[in-house]
Coordinates of C-alpha atoms in Angstrom, one line a residue:
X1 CA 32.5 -13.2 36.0
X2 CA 36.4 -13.9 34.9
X3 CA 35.4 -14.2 31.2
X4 CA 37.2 -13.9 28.3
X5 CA 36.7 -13.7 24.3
X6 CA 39.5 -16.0 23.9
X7 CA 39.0 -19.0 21.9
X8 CA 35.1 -17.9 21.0
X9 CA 33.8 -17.1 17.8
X10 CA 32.6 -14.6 16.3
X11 CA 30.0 -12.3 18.3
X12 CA 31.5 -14.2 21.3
X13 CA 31.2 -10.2 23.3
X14 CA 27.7 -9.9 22.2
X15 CA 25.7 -13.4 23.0
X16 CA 24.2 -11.6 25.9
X17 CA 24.2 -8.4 27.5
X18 CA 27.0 -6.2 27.3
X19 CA 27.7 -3.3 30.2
X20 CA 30.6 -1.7 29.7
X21 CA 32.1 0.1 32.6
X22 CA 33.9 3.4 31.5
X23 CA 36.8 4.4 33.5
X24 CA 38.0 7.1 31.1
X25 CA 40.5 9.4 33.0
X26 CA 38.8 8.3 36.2
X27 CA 41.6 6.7 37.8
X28 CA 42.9 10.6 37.8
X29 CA 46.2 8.8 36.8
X30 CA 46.8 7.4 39.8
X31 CA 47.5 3.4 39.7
X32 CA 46.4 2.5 43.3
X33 CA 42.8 5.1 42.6
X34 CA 42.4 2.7 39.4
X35 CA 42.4 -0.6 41.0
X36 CA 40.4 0.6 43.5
X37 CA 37.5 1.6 41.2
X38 CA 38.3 -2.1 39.3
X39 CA 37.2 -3.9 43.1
X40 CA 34.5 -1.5 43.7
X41 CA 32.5 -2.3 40.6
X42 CA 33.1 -5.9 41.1
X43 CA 31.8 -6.3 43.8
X44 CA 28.8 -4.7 42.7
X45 CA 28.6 -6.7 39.1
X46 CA 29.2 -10.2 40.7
X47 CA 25.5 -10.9 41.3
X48 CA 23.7 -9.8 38.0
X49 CA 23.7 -12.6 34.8
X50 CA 25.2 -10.1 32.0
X51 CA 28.6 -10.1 30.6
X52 CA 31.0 -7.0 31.9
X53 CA 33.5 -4.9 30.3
X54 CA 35.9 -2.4 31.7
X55 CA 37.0 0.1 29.3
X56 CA 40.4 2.5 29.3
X57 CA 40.6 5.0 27.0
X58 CA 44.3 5.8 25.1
X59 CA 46.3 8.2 24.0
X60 CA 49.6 8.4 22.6
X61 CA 49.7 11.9 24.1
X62 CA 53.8 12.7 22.9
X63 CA 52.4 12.8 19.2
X64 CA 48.3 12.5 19.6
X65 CA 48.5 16.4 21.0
X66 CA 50.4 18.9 18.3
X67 CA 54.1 19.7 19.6
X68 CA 53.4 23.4 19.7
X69 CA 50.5 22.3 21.7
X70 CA 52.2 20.3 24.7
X71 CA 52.1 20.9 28.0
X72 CA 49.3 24.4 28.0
X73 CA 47.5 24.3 30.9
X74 CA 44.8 27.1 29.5
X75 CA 43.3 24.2 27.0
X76 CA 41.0 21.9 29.1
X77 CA 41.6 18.7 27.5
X78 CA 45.4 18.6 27.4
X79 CA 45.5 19.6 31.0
X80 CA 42.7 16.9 31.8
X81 CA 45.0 14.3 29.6
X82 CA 48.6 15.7 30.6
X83 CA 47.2 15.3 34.6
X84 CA 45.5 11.6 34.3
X85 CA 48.8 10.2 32.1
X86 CA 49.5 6.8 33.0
X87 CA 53.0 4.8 31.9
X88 CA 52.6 1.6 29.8
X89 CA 53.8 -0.6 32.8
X90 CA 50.7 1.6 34.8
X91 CA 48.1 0.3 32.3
X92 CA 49.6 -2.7 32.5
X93 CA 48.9 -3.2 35.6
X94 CA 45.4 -1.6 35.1
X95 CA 44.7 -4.4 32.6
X96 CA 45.7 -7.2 35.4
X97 CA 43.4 -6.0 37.9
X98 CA 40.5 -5.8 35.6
X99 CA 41.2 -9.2 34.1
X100 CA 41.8 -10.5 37.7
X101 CA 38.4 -9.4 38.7
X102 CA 36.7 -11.2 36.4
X103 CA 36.0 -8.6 33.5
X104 CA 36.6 -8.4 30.1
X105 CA 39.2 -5.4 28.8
X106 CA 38.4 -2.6 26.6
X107 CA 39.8 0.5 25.1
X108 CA 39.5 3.0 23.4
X109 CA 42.3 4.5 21.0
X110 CA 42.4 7.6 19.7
X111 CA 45.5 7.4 17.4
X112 CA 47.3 4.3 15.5
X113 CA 49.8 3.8 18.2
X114 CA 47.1 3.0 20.6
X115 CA 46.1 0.4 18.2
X116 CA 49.3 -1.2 18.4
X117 CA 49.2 -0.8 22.4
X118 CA 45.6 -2.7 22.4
X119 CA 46.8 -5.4 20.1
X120 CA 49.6 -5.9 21.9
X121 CA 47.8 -6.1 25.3
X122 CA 45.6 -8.6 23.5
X123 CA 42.2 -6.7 25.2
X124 CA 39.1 -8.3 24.2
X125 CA 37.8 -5.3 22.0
X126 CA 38.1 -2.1 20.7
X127 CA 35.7 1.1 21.2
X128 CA 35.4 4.0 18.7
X129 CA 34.5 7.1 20.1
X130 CA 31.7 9.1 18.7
X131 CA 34.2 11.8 18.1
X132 CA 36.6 9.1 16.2
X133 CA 33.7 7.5 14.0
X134 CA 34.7 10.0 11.0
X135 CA 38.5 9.4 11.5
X136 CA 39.3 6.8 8.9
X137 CA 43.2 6.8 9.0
X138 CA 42.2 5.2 12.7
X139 CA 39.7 3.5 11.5
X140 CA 41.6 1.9 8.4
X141 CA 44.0 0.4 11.3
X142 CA 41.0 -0.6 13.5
X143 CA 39.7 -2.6 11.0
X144 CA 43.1 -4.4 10.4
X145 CA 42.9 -5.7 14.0
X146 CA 40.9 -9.3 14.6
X147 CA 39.0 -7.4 17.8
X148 CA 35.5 -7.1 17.6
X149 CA 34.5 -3.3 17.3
X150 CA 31.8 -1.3 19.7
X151 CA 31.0 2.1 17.9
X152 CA 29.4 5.2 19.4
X153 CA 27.1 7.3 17.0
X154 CA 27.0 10.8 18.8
X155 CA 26.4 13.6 16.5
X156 CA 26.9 11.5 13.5
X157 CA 24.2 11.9 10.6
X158 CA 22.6 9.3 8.6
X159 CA 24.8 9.4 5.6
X160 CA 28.3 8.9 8.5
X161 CA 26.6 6.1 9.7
X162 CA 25.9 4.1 6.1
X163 CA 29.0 4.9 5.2
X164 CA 30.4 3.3 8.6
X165 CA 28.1 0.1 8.4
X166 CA 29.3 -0.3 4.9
X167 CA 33.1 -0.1 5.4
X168 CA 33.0 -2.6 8.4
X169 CA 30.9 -4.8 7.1
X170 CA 32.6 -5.0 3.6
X171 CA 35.4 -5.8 5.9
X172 CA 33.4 -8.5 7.7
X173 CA 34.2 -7.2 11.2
X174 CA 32.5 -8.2 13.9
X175 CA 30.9 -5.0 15.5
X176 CA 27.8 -3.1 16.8
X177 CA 26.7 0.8 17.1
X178 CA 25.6 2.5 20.0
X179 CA 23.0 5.5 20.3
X180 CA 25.0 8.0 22.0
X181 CA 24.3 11.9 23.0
X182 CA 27.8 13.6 23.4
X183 CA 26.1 15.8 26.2
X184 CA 27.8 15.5 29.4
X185 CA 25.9 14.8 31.2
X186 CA 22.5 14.5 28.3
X187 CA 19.2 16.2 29.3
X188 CA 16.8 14.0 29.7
X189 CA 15.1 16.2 26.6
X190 CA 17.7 15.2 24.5
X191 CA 17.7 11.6 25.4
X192 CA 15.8 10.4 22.0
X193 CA 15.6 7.0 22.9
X194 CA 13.8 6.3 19.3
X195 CA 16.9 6.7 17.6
X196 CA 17.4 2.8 19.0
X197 CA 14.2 2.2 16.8
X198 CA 15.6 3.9 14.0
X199 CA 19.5 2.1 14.0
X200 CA 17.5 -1.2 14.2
X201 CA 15.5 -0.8 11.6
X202 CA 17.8 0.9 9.0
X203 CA 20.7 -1.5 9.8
X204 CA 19.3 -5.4 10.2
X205 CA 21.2 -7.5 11.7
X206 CA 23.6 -5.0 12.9
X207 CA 23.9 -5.3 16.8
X208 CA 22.7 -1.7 18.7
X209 CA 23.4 -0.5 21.8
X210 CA 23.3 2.2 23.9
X211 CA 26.6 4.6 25.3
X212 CA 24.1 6.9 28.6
X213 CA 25.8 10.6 29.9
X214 CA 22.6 10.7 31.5
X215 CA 22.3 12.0 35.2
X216 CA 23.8 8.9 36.9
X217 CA 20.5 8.5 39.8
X218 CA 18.5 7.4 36.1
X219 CA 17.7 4.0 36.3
X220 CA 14.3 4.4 33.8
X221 CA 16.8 5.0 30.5
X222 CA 18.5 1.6 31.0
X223 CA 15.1 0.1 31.0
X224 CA 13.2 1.5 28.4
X225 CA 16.6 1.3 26.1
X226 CA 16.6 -2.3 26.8
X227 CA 12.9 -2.6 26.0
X228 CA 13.8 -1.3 22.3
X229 CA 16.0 -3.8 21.9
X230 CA 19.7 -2.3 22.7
X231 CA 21.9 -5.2 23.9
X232 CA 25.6 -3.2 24.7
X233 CA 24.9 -1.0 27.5
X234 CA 27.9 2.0 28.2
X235 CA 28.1 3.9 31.4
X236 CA 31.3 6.3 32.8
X237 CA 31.8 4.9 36.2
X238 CA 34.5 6.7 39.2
X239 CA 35.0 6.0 43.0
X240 CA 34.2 9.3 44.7
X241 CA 36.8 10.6 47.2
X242 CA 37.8 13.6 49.3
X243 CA 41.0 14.0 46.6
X244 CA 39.3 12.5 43.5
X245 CA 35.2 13.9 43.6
X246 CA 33.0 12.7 40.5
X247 CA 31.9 14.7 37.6
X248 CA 28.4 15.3 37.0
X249 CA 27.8 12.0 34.4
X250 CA 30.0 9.4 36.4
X251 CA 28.1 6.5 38.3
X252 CA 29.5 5.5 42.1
X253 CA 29.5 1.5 42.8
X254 CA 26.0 2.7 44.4
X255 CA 24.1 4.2 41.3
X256 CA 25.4 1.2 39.5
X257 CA 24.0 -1.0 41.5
X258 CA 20.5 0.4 40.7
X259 CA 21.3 1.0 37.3
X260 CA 21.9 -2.7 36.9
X261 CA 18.8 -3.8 39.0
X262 CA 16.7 -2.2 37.0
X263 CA 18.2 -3.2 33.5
X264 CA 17.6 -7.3 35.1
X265 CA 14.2 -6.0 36.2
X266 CA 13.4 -4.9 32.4
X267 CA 14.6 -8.2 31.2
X268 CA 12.7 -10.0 32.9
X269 CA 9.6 -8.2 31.8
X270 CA 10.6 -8.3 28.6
X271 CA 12.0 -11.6 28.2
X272 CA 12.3 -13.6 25.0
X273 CA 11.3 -11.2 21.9
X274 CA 13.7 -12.6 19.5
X275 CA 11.4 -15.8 18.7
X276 CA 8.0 -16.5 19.1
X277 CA 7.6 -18.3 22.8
X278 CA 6.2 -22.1 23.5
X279 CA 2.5 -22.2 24.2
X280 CA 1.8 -21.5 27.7
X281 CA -0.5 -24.5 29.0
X282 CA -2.5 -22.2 31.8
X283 CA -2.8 -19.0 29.7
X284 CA -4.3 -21.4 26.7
X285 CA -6.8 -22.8 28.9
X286 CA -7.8 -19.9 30.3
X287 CA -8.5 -18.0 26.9
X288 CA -10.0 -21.6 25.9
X289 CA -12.9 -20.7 28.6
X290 CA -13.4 -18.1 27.0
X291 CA -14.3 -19.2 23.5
X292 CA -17.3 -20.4 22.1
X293 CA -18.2 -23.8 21.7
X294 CA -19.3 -25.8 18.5
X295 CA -22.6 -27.7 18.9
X296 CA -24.8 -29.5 16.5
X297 CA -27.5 -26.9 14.9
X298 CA -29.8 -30.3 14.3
X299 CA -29.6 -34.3 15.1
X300 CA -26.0 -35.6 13.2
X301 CA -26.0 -39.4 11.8
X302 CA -23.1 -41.2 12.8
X303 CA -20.7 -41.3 10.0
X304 CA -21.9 -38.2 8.3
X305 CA -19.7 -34.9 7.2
X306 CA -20.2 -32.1 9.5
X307 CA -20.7 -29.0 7.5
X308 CA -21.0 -25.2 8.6
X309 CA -24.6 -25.7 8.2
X310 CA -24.8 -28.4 10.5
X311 CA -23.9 -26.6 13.8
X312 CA -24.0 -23.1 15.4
X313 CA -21.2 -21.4 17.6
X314 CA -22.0 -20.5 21.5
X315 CA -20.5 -19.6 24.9
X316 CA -19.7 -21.2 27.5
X317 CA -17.8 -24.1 26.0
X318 CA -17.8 -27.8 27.2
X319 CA -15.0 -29.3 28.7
X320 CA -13.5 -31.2 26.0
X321 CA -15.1 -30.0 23.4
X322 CA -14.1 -28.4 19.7
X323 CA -14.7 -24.8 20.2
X324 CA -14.5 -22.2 17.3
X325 CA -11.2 -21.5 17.0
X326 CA -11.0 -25.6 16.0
X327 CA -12.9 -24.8 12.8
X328 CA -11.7 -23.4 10.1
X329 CA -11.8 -24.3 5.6
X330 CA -8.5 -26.4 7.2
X331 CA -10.3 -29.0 9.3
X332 CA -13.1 -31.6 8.4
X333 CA -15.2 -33.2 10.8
X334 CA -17.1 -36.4 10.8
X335 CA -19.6 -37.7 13.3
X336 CA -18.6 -40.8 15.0
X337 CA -21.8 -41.3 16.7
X338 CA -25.1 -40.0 16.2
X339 CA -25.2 -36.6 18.0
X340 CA -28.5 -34.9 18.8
X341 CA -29.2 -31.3 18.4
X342 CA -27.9 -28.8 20.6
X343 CA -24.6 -31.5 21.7
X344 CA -21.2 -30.4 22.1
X345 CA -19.3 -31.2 19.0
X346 CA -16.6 -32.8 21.0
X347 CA -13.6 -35.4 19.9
X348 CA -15.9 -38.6 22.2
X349 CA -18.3 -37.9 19.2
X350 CA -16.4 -36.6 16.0
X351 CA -13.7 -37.1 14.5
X352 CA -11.2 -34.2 13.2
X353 CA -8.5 -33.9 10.7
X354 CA -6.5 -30.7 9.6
X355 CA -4.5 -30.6 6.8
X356 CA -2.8 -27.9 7.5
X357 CA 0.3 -30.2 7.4
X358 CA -0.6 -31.0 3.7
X359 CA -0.2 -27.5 3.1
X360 CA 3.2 -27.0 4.8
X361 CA 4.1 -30.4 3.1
X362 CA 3.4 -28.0 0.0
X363 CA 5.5 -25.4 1.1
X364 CA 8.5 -27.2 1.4
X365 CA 8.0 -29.0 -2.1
X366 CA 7.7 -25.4 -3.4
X367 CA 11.1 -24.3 -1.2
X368 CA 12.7 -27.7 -3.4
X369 CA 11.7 -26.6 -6.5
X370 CA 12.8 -23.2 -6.7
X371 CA 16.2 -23.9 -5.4
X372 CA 16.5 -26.9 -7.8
X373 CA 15.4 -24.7 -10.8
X374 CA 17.9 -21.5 -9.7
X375 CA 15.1 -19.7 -9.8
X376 CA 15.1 -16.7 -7.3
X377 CA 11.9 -14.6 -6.0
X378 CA 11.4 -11.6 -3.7
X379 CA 11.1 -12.0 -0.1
X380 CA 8.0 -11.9 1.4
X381 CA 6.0 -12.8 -1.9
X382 CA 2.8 -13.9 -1.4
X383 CA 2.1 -18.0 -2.3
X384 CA -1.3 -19.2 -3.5
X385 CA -2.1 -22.6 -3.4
X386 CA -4.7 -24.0 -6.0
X387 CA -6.7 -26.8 -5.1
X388 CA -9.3 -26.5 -7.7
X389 CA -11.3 -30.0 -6.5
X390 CA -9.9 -30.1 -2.7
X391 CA -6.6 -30.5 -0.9
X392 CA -7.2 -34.4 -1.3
X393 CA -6.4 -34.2 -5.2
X394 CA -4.3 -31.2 -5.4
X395 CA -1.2 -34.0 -6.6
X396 CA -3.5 -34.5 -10.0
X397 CA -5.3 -31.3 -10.2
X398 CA -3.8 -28.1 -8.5
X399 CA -1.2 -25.1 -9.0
X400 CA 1.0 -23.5 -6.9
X401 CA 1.3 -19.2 -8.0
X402 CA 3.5 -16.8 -6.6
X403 CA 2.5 -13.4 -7.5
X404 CA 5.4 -11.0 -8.1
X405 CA 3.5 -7.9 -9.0
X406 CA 0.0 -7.0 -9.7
X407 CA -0.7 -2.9 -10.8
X408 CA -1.7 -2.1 -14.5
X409 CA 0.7 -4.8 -15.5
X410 CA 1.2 -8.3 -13.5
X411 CA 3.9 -10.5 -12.8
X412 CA 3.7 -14.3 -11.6
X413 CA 5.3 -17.7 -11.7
X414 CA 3.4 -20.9 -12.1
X415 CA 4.4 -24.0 -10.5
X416 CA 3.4 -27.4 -11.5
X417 CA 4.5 -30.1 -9.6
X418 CA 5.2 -33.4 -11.7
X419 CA 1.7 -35.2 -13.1
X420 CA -0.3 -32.2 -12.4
X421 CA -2.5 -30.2 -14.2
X422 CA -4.2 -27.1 -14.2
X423 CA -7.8 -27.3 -15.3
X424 CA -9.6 -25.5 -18.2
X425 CA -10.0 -21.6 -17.9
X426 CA -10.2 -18.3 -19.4
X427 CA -10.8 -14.7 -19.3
X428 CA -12.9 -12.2 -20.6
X429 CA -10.3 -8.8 -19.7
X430 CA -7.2 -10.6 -19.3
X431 CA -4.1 -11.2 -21.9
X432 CA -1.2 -13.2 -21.0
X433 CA 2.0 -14.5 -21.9
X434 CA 3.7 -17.8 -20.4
X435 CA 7.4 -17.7 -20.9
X436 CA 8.5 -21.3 -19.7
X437 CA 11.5 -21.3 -17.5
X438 CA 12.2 -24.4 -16.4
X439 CA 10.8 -27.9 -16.9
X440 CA 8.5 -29.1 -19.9
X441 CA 4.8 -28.1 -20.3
X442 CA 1.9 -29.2 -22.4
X443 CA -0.4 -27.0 -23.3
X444 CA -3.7 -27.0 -24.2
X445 CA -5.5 -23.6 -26.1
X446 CA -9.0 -24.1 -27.5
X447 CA -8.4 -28.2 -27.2
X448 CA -5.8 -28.1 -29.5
X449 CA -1.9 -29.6 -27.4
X450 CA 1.2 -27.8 -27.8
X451 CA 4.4 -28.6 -25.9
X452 CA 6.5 -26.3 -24.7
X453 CA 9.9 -26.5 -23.4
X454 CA 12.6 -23.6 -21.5
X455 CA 12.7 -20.4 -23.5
X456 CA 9.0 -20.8 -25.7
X457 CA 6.5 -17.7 -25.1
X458 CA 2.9 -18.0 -25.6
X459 CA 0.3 -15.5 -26.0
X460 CA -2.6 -16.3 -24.6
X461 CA -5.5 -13.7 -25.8
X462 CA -8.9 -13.4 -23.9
X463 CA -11.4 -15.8 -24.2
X464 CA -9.1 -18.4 -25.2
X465 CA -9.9 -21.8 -23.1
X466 CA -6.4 -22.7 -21.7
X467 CA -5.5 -25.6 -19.8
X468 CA -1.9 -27.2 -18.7
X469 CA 0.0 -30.0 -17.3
X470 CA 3.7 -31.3 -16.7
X471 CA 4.9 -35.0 -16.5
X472 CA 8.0 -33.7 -14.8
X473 CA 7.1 -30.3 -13.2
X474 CA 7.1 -27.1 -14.6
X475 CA 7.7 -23.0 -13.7
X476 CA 6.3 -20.4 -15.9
X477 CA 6.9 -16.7 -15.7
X478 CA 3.5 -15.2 -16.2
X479 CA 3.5 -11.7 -18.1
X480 CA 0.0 -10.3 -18.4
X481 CA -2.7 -6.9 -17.4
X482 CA -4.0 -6.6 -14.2
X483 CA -5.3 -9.3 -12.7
X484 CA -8.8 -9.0 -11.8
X485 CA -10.2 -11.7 -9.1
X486 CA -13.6 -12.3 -10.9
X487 CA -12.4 -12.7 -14.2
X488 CA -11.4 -16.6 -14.3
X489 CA -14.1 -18.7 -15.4
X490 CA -13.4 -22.8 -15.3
X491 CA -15.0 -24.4 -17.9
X492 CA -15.9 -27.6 -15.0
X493 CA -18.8 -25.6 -12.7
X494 CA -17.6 -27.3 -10.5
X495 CA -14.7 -25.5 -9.8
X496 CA -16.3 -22.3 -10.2
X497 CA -19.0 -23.0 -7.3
X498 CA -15.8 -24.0 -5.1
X499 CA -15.9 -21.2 -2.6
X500 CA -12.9 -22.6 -1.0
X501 CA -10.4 -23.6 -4.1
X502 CA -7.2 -21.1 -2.8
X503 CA -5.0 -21.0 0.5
X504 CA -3.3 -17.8 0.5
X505 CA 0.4 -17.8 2.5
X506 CA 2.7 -14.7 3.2
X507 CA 4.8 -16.0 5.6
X508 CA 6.5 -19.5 3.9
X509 CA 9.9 -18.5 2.6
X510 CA 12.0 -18.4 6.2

């Protein structure tokens, strides 16, 4: 292990798997106890591939427990924290060992002075308790620290949480929550896994983990926590003893051995989720077996265009040959040879070219023009790319149309690239108005040319024949009633018996 946070930047702690060892009062406040548990657990961590924490928890306890408060025996919590006090040379020497044995050093404080204490121990980060998350004095001096911050979420509601999320990230901290049931130990009833679900999708981008008081022989939770996408894992940990015996949450070197096994067991089945993976060569010829094969309907002349008409679909497939999956409005295929009925349409005897590249090429142009105009649209807007006479002329005759919002009123903006032009149209239901934002645009209503520059509205009223074109490119907000899918009508038939005139693209801005 022997890692540090050092010298890394930010979200150093979380660029793989974090389990983070809590000792708690577990070293029972005796030194020698401590750095026994510190060897234990090392010796069990050494052989798994995840980064490793182990945490202290402090208390100022002179002026963190109320003065008419100090030293009662009948409160459970002072006594526990009055019989586990360690000196500041003690945790010292706490924070050696750990470092020693290869792990990082957390803490958690539970007063200001604490802060101080981990700042000036220079640990590696800070932990908020789930009991702490509402304490904003601490928090306030937390946040003033350059530590990167682990948060428990314990009986916190939704509202605690946002407001959480939003201080530290208006403070650009570096930090991530943890599901956490403050159960000790949690019934397995009360577990709620879900709640990983729900932290990840209500705070994107904010890393979520998962802080277990579960009964310490559970090694499915780690798993299944892991599975839904929790990346900090937080366990209480002891060395049972005759003297020092464990409570009924704390893991022995043992149950943390299996705890870890089968958190590396779930990431392997899970592996890589973040990004889509490479193609595996063996699984896509197997599936390829599987897919039906194109073959010629009737005899093909060499040279001729091979249209949907033209061949039928059928299982097994060839070796070698296109199967179904291979055609699509995309691709065109020509016959290099003459190819009898019922042959395998196979690359020895056609030739095949996709232009689904000519479309991304598209996308990108789109991309460029939009971030050189300042013009900003939604995420996740849905692109439609004209090609009113084929993908081969869309540079003279095409549009590109982003449509904002379509319900009983409709929202779009038009983009010409430069020299193109947008063939003759109009509609029987619908009225619209071009407001031109950016670039200069000619205009053509019933034949008669009007140029338009940034700022000029148009009406455009049904049945008016309206067709456009920019030297230079052009974006137009389009304001208008519902667009209705049948009611365009191109004055060229041509276009109008064009079955395949629009590619449709929902996934193009990332």
């Amino acid at each position: 292990m022997n890692e540090t946070t050092a010298g890394r930047g930010p979200g150093a702690l979380f660029d793989r798997p974090l389990f983070v060892l809590e000792m708690a009062n577990n070293h029972m406040g005796d030194l020698a106890h401590g750095i026994e548990v510190v060897r234990a657990f090392a010796q069990v961590c050494r052989p798994f591939p995840f980064r490793f924490a182990f945490k202290l928890q402090y208390r100022d306890l002179d002026t963190f427990i109320h003065p008419s408060m100090q030293g009662r025996d009948d409160v459970k919590y002072i006594k526990r924290f009055n019989e586990t006090r360690l000196s500041r040379a003690q945790f010292d020497a706490l924070v050696a060992e750990i470092r020693a044995n290869g792990f990082l050093c957390m803490s958690t404080p539970f007063d200001e002075a604490s802060v101080e204490l981990i700042e000036d121990q220079q640990l590696d980060a800070i932990k908020i308790a789930s009991c702490s998350m509402g304490d904003w004095p601490l928090l306030e001096r937390v946040a003033r620290t350059a530590l990167p911050l682990v948060v428990s979420t314990a009986g916190s509601s939704v509202e605690e949480i946002d407001r959480l999320v939003s201080f530290l990230s208006h403070r650009q901290k570096d930090f991530a929550i943890l599901h956490c049931v403050g159960e000790y130990p949690t019934p397995e009833a009360n577990m709620h896994l879900s709640q990983i679900d729900f932290l990840r999708r209500r705070y994107p981008g904010v890393r979520v983990g998962f802080s277990t008081h579960e009964d310490p022989d559970n090694t499915v939770n780690v798993g299944l926590a892991l599975a839904k996408g929790a990346r900090i894992f937080e366990k209480h940990v002891g060395l049972p003893t005759d003297r020092y015996p464990l409570n009924a949450y704390s893991a022995d070197p043992d149950q943390v051995r299996k705890w870890l096994e089968a958190a590396r067991q779930a990431l392997l089945l899970c592996g890589e989720g973040e990004q889509r993976l490479p193609v595996n060569p063996t699984e896509r010829a197997s599936l390829r077996s599987l897919q039906r094969g194109v073959f010629a309907r009737r005899p093909i002349a060499a040279g001729q265009t091979i249209g949907s008409e033209d061949v039928y679909f059928a299982f097994p497939p060839e070796d070698g040959q296109f199967s179904a999956s291979d055609w699509s409005k995309y691709a065109t295929f020509t016959a290099g040879t003459d190819i009898p009925a019922d042959e395998a349409i196979a690359p020895a005897n056609a030739l095949r070219q996709d232009v689904r590249a000519k479309v991304w090429e598209i996308v990108q142009r789109v991309r460029a023009q939009l971030q050189g105009s300042h013009v900003v649209v939604p995420g996740r807007v849905v692109l439609e790319v004209s090609h009113h006479y084929g993908l081969e002329r869309f540079e003279e005759f095409g549009l590109t149309m982003l449509t904002v919002v379509n319900r009983s009123y409709c929202k779009k903006l038009l983009m010409l690239f430069p020299g193109q032009r947008h063939p003759e149209q109009y509609h029987l239901k619908k009225e619209e108005t071009f407001h031109v934002l950016h670039g200069q645009l000619t205009l053509q209503l019933d034949g008669v040319e009007r140029t338009c520059m940034p700022g000029d509205v148009v009406t455009i009223e049904p049945g008016t024949r309206h067709a456009f074109h920019s030297a230079g490119g052009a974006i137009i907000e389009e304001l208008s009633s519902t667009h209705l899918a049948n009611d365009s009508f191109y004055t060229d038939e041509a276009i109008n018996a064009n079955r395949n005139r629009k590619t449709l693209l929902s996934y193009w801005m990332d």
